[in-house]
Amino acid sequence: MIKRKSKREIERMHEAGKLLANVHKELRQFIKPGKTTMEIENFVERYLEKHGATGEQKGYQGYEFTTCASINDEICHGFPREEKLQEGDIVTVDMVVNLNGFLADSAWTHPVGKISEQAERLLDVTKTSLYKAIEKAQIGNRIGDLGHAIQSYAEGEGYSVVRDFTGHGIGETIHEDPYIPHFGEAGKGARLKEGMVITIEPMINIGTYQNKMDQNNWTARTLDGSLSAQYEHTIAITKEGPLILTDQD
C-alpha cells in the first residue's frame, strides 16, 4: 500500500534530508587517497550523533553499519572496511538518516583524488540520469516515466542500467511501496500522487548491467568488473513539482 505523507510529515523528512545533504557535502572534503571506508563510516556516525540523528541502516535486516561504501566495481551495499582508498577510485556512500523519527535516504558517488576521464564521464551521466527522472516526478505521471527517462538517456550514452536494485517509497520505514525501477516504459505503472515520497537512485555501469553477489550476501558488484556509479535523492511529490528533500545545493 502506498502511504501518502502530510505537509507536516514532508517538512520533518526535509529536515532529515538537509542533514543528510550536509553529510555528503562534508564528505567531499573528507574523502581522499589514503582514507578508508571505515574512517568514512566513523566520520558519518560521529556527525549524525553530534546533530541528534542516527543511521537507520544500522541493524536493518542484520546490516552492521551506518553507511554502505561501494568502491569501483561494487554497485551497492559495500561494507565499510580498512582497505585504503587509492587515487582514481570512486566510492559511493549511501545512508539513511533518522532525525526525530523521520527518514531521508541519499547515495552519492565521490571521486577519490583525480579520477580518469572514463570515470568522470560515468559520474556525469549517472547524475544527469537522476535529474532527468526527477523532472518527470510530477503529479499524474507514472512510475514508468521515471525509469524510461533514466534508461533512454543512460543507454543512449552507451551505459547500462542496473535492474536488480530499485528506488522505493520511504516514510516510517526505509522501504515502502511503490518500488521505482530505473528502466521501463513511459506511461506504465502507478500514477504519482501528491504526498508520495520516493527515492530515485539509478545505478549505472560502464559495462554489463548484470551483477554478482559477494560471499557476504550484501555487496553486489558488476559481473564484468566494470565501474559502477550511483546518485540518489529522496523526492516528495507536490503540487509545485518535485521537492528534493536531500538537495545539496
XYZ file of C-alpha atoms in Angstrom:
249
model
C 0.000 0.000 0.000
C 1.295 3.428 -0.957
C 1.346 5.812 2.020
C 0.982 9.475 1.171
C 2.553 11.974 3.543
C 1.088 15.135 5.050
C 2.723 18.509 4.514
C 3.996 18.353 8.102
C 5.497 14.893 7.607
C 7.257 16.069 4.447
C 8.646 19.069 6.326
C 10.082 16.781 9.008
C 11.557 14.440 6.391
C 13.044 17.505 4.719
C 14.886 18.341 7.941
C 16.398 14.851 7.929
C 17.242 15.329 4.257
C 19.034 18.623 4.853
C 21.194 16.964 7.492
C 21.969 14.074 5.152
C 22.889 16.518 2.370
C 25.285 18.267 4.732
C 26.990 14.941 5.463
C 27.662 14.411 1.760
C 28.989 17.969 1.453
C 31.370 17.298 4.348
C 32.471 14.053 2.703
C 33.592 15.949 -0.394
C 36.494 17.280 1.670
C 36.951 14.222 3.882
C 37.337 11.602 1.140
C 40.850 11.487 -0.263
C 43.529 8.918 -1.135
C 44.689 7.020 1.941
C 41.385 7.252 3.786
C 39.463 4.051 4.457
C 35.755 3.463 4.129
C 35.745 2.518 7.817
C 37.008 6.037 8.529
C 34.119 7.339 6.409
C 31.735 5.196 8.456
C 33.104 6.549 11.739
C 33.023 10.141 10.475
C 29.368 9.807 9.453
C 28.367 8.198 12.765
C 30.018 10.996 14.751
C 28.460 13.689 12.563
C 24.957 12.266 12.913
C 25.334 11.800 16.673
C 26.533 15.392 17.043
C 23.377 16.589 15.272
C 20.931 14.388 17.186
C 20.376 11.836 14.432
C 21.086 8.165 13.846
C 21.816 5.930 10.869
C 18.659 3.954 10.099
C 20.513 1.287 8.095
C 22.440 0.053 11.138
C 20.691 -3.093 12.328
C 18.335 -3.181 9.329
C 17.883 -6.859 8.427
C 21.129 -7.537 10.274
C 23.236 -4.924 8.465
C 26.034 -3.830 10.799
C 26.910 -0.338 9.578
C 25.506 3.187 9.285
C 26.780 3.557 5.717
C 27.216 1.457 2.626
C 30.517 2.253 0.924
C 30.884 0.742 -2.545
C 34.200 1.081 -4.379
C 34.745 0.982 -8.153
C 33.004 -2.180 -9.481
C 30.809 -2.521 -6.381
C 27.280 -1.496 -7.330
C 25.777 -1.177 -3.849
C 25.839 -2.389 -0.237
C 29.618 -2.381 0.082
C 30.775 -2.922 3.666
C 32.948 -0.226 5.289
C 36.447 -1.679 5.775
C 40.078 -0.854 6.499
C 41.215 -1.005 2.852
C 42.764 2.351 1.901
C 41.218 4.257 -0.974
C 43.557 4.869 -3.900
C 43.961 7.870 -6.186
C 41.499 7.436 -9.047
C 38.989 5.282 -7.153
C 35.304 6.146 -6.987
C 33.309 5.391 -3.843
C 29.543 5.500 -3.429
C 28.446 6.376 0.101
C 24.803 5.526 0.829
C 22.969 6.243 4.075
C 19.523 6.653 5.590
C 19.272 9.343 8.267
C 16.728 9.181 11.097
C 16.128 12.591 12.643
C 13.430 12.587 15.326
C 11.730 9.583 13.750
C 11.677 10.927 10.180
C 13.820 9.407 7.432
C 15.748 10.548 4.370
C 17.881 8.456 2.016
C 20.664 9.506 -0.334
C 23.664 7.909 -2.051
C 26.434 9.846 -3.764
C 29.444 8.703 -5.764
C 32.535 10.602 -4.667
C 35.785 10.774 -6.646
C 38.966 9.911 -4.760
C 41.565 12.454 -5.806
C 41.917 12.837 -9.570
C 39.896 10.260 -11.488
C 40.106 9.151 -15.113
C 38.101 10.766 -17.896
C 36.241 7.467 -18.246
C 35.193 7.552 -14.576
C 34.361 11.257 -14.733
C 32.032 10.701 -17.671
C 30.323 7.805 -15.877
C 29.656 10.055 -12.878
C 28.317 12.834 -15.106
C 25.957 10.528 -16.999
C 24.712 8.857 -13.806
C 23.991 12.159 -12.090
C 22.292 13.562 -15.186
C 20.100 10.464 -15.434
C 18.918 11.045 -11.847
C 17.883 14.611 -12.579
C 16.157 13.634 -15.826
C 13.990 11.260 -13.775
C 13.336 13.907 -11.126
C 11.995 16.203 -13.863
C 9.337 13.533 -14.532
C 8.340 13.213 -10.847
C 5.154 15.209 -11.358
C 1.596 14.589 -10.168
C -0.195 12.484 -12.797
C 2.913 10.997 -14.360
C 3.587 7.294 -13.960
C 6.423 5.376 -12.341
C 7.439 4.056 -15.750
C 8.107 7.629 -16.868
C 10.918 7.869 -14.305
C 12.621 4.641 -15.328
C 12.223 5.435 -19.010
C 13.898 8.811 -18.549
C 16.896 7.143 -16.908
C 17.172 4.189 -19.264
C 16.745 6.113 -22.508
C 19.370 8.669 -21.530
C 21.959 6.322 -19.975
C 21.735 3.694 -22.696
C 21.833 6.430 -25.301
C 25.170 7.473 -23.835
C 26.486 3.910 -24.090
C 25.995 2.769 -20.485
C 23.843 0.099 -18.845
C 21.219 0.420 -16.103
C 21.231 -1.981 -13.147
C 17.951 -3.935 -12.993
C 18.099 -5.793 -9.675
C 18.056 -2.797 -7.305
C 15.424 -0.086 -7.372
C 14.208 3.077 -5.750
C 11.308 2.891 -3.327
C 8.846 4.703 -1.184
C 10.150 5.891 2.178
C 8.446 7.080 5.354
C 8.248 5.420 8.743
C 10.472 2.640 7.384
C 13.292 2.589 4.851
C 11.430 0.642 2.180
C 7.772 1.277 1.399
C 5.649 0.905 -1.704
C 5.964 1.765 -4.503
C 9.183 0.380 -5.902
C 10.815 2.559 -8.558
C 12.672 0.666 -11.324
C 15.315 2.677 -13.167
C 14.256 1.247 -16.515
C 10.934 0.678 -18.222
C 8.222 2.050 -20.460
C 6.858 5.561 -20.343
C 3.169 5.688 -19.445
C 3.268 2.449 -17.443
C 2.980 1.800 -13.714
C 1.212 3.536 -10.845
C 0.407 7.223 -11.105
C 2.348 9.668 -8.960
C 0.125 11.496 -6.471
C 0.569 14.434 -4.150
C 2.146 13.414 -0.859
C 4.090 10.427 -2.163
C 7.730 10.375 -1.037
C 10.094 8.196 -3.045
C 13.748 7.604 -3.717
C 15.200 7.694 -7.212
C 18.644 6.087 -7.215
C 19.981 4.950 -10.588
C 22.987 2.643 -10.605
C 24.756 2.937 -13.946
C 27.570 0.705 -15.219
C 30.187 1.173 -17.899
C 29.800 -2.476 -18.978
C 27.033 -5.009 -18.466
C 24.082 -4.304 -16.196
C 24.394 -7.810 -14.732
C 25.776 -8.284 -11.235
C 27.110 -10.919 -8.873
C 26.910 -11.097 -5.090
C 29.867 -11.292 -2.736
C 30.019 -14.049 -0.140
C 28.683 -11.617 2.490
C 25.307 -11.796 0.647
C 25.039 -8.000 0.726
C 27.552 -6.482 -1.678
C 26.651 -6.538 -5.374
C 29.308 -5.861 -7.987
C 29.364 -5.727 -11.772
C 29.635 -9.131 -13.409
C 32.375 -7.943 -15.772
C 34.352 -5.879 -13.233
C 33.457 -2.549 -14.872
C 32.935 0.648 -12.893
C 29.539 1.459 -11.403
C 28.196 4.763 -10.076
C 25.054 5.799 -8.214
C 23.305 9.028 -7.269
C 20.171 9.058 -5.143
C 17.760 11.664 -3.812
C 14.634 11.449 -1.689
C 11.809 13.233 -3.528
C 8.399 14.469 -2.381
C 5.635 14.745 -4.997
C 3.961 18.141 -4.512
C 1.587 20.459 -6.375
C 4.555 22.707 -7.054
C 6.521 19.859 -8.619
C 9.201 17.507 -7.276
C 10.742 18.634 -3.995
C 14.256 17.227 -3.472
C 14.458 16.573 0.271
C 18.174 15.691 0.127
C 19.289 18.526 -2.165
C 22.925 19.503 -1.598
C 22.550 22.930 -3.224
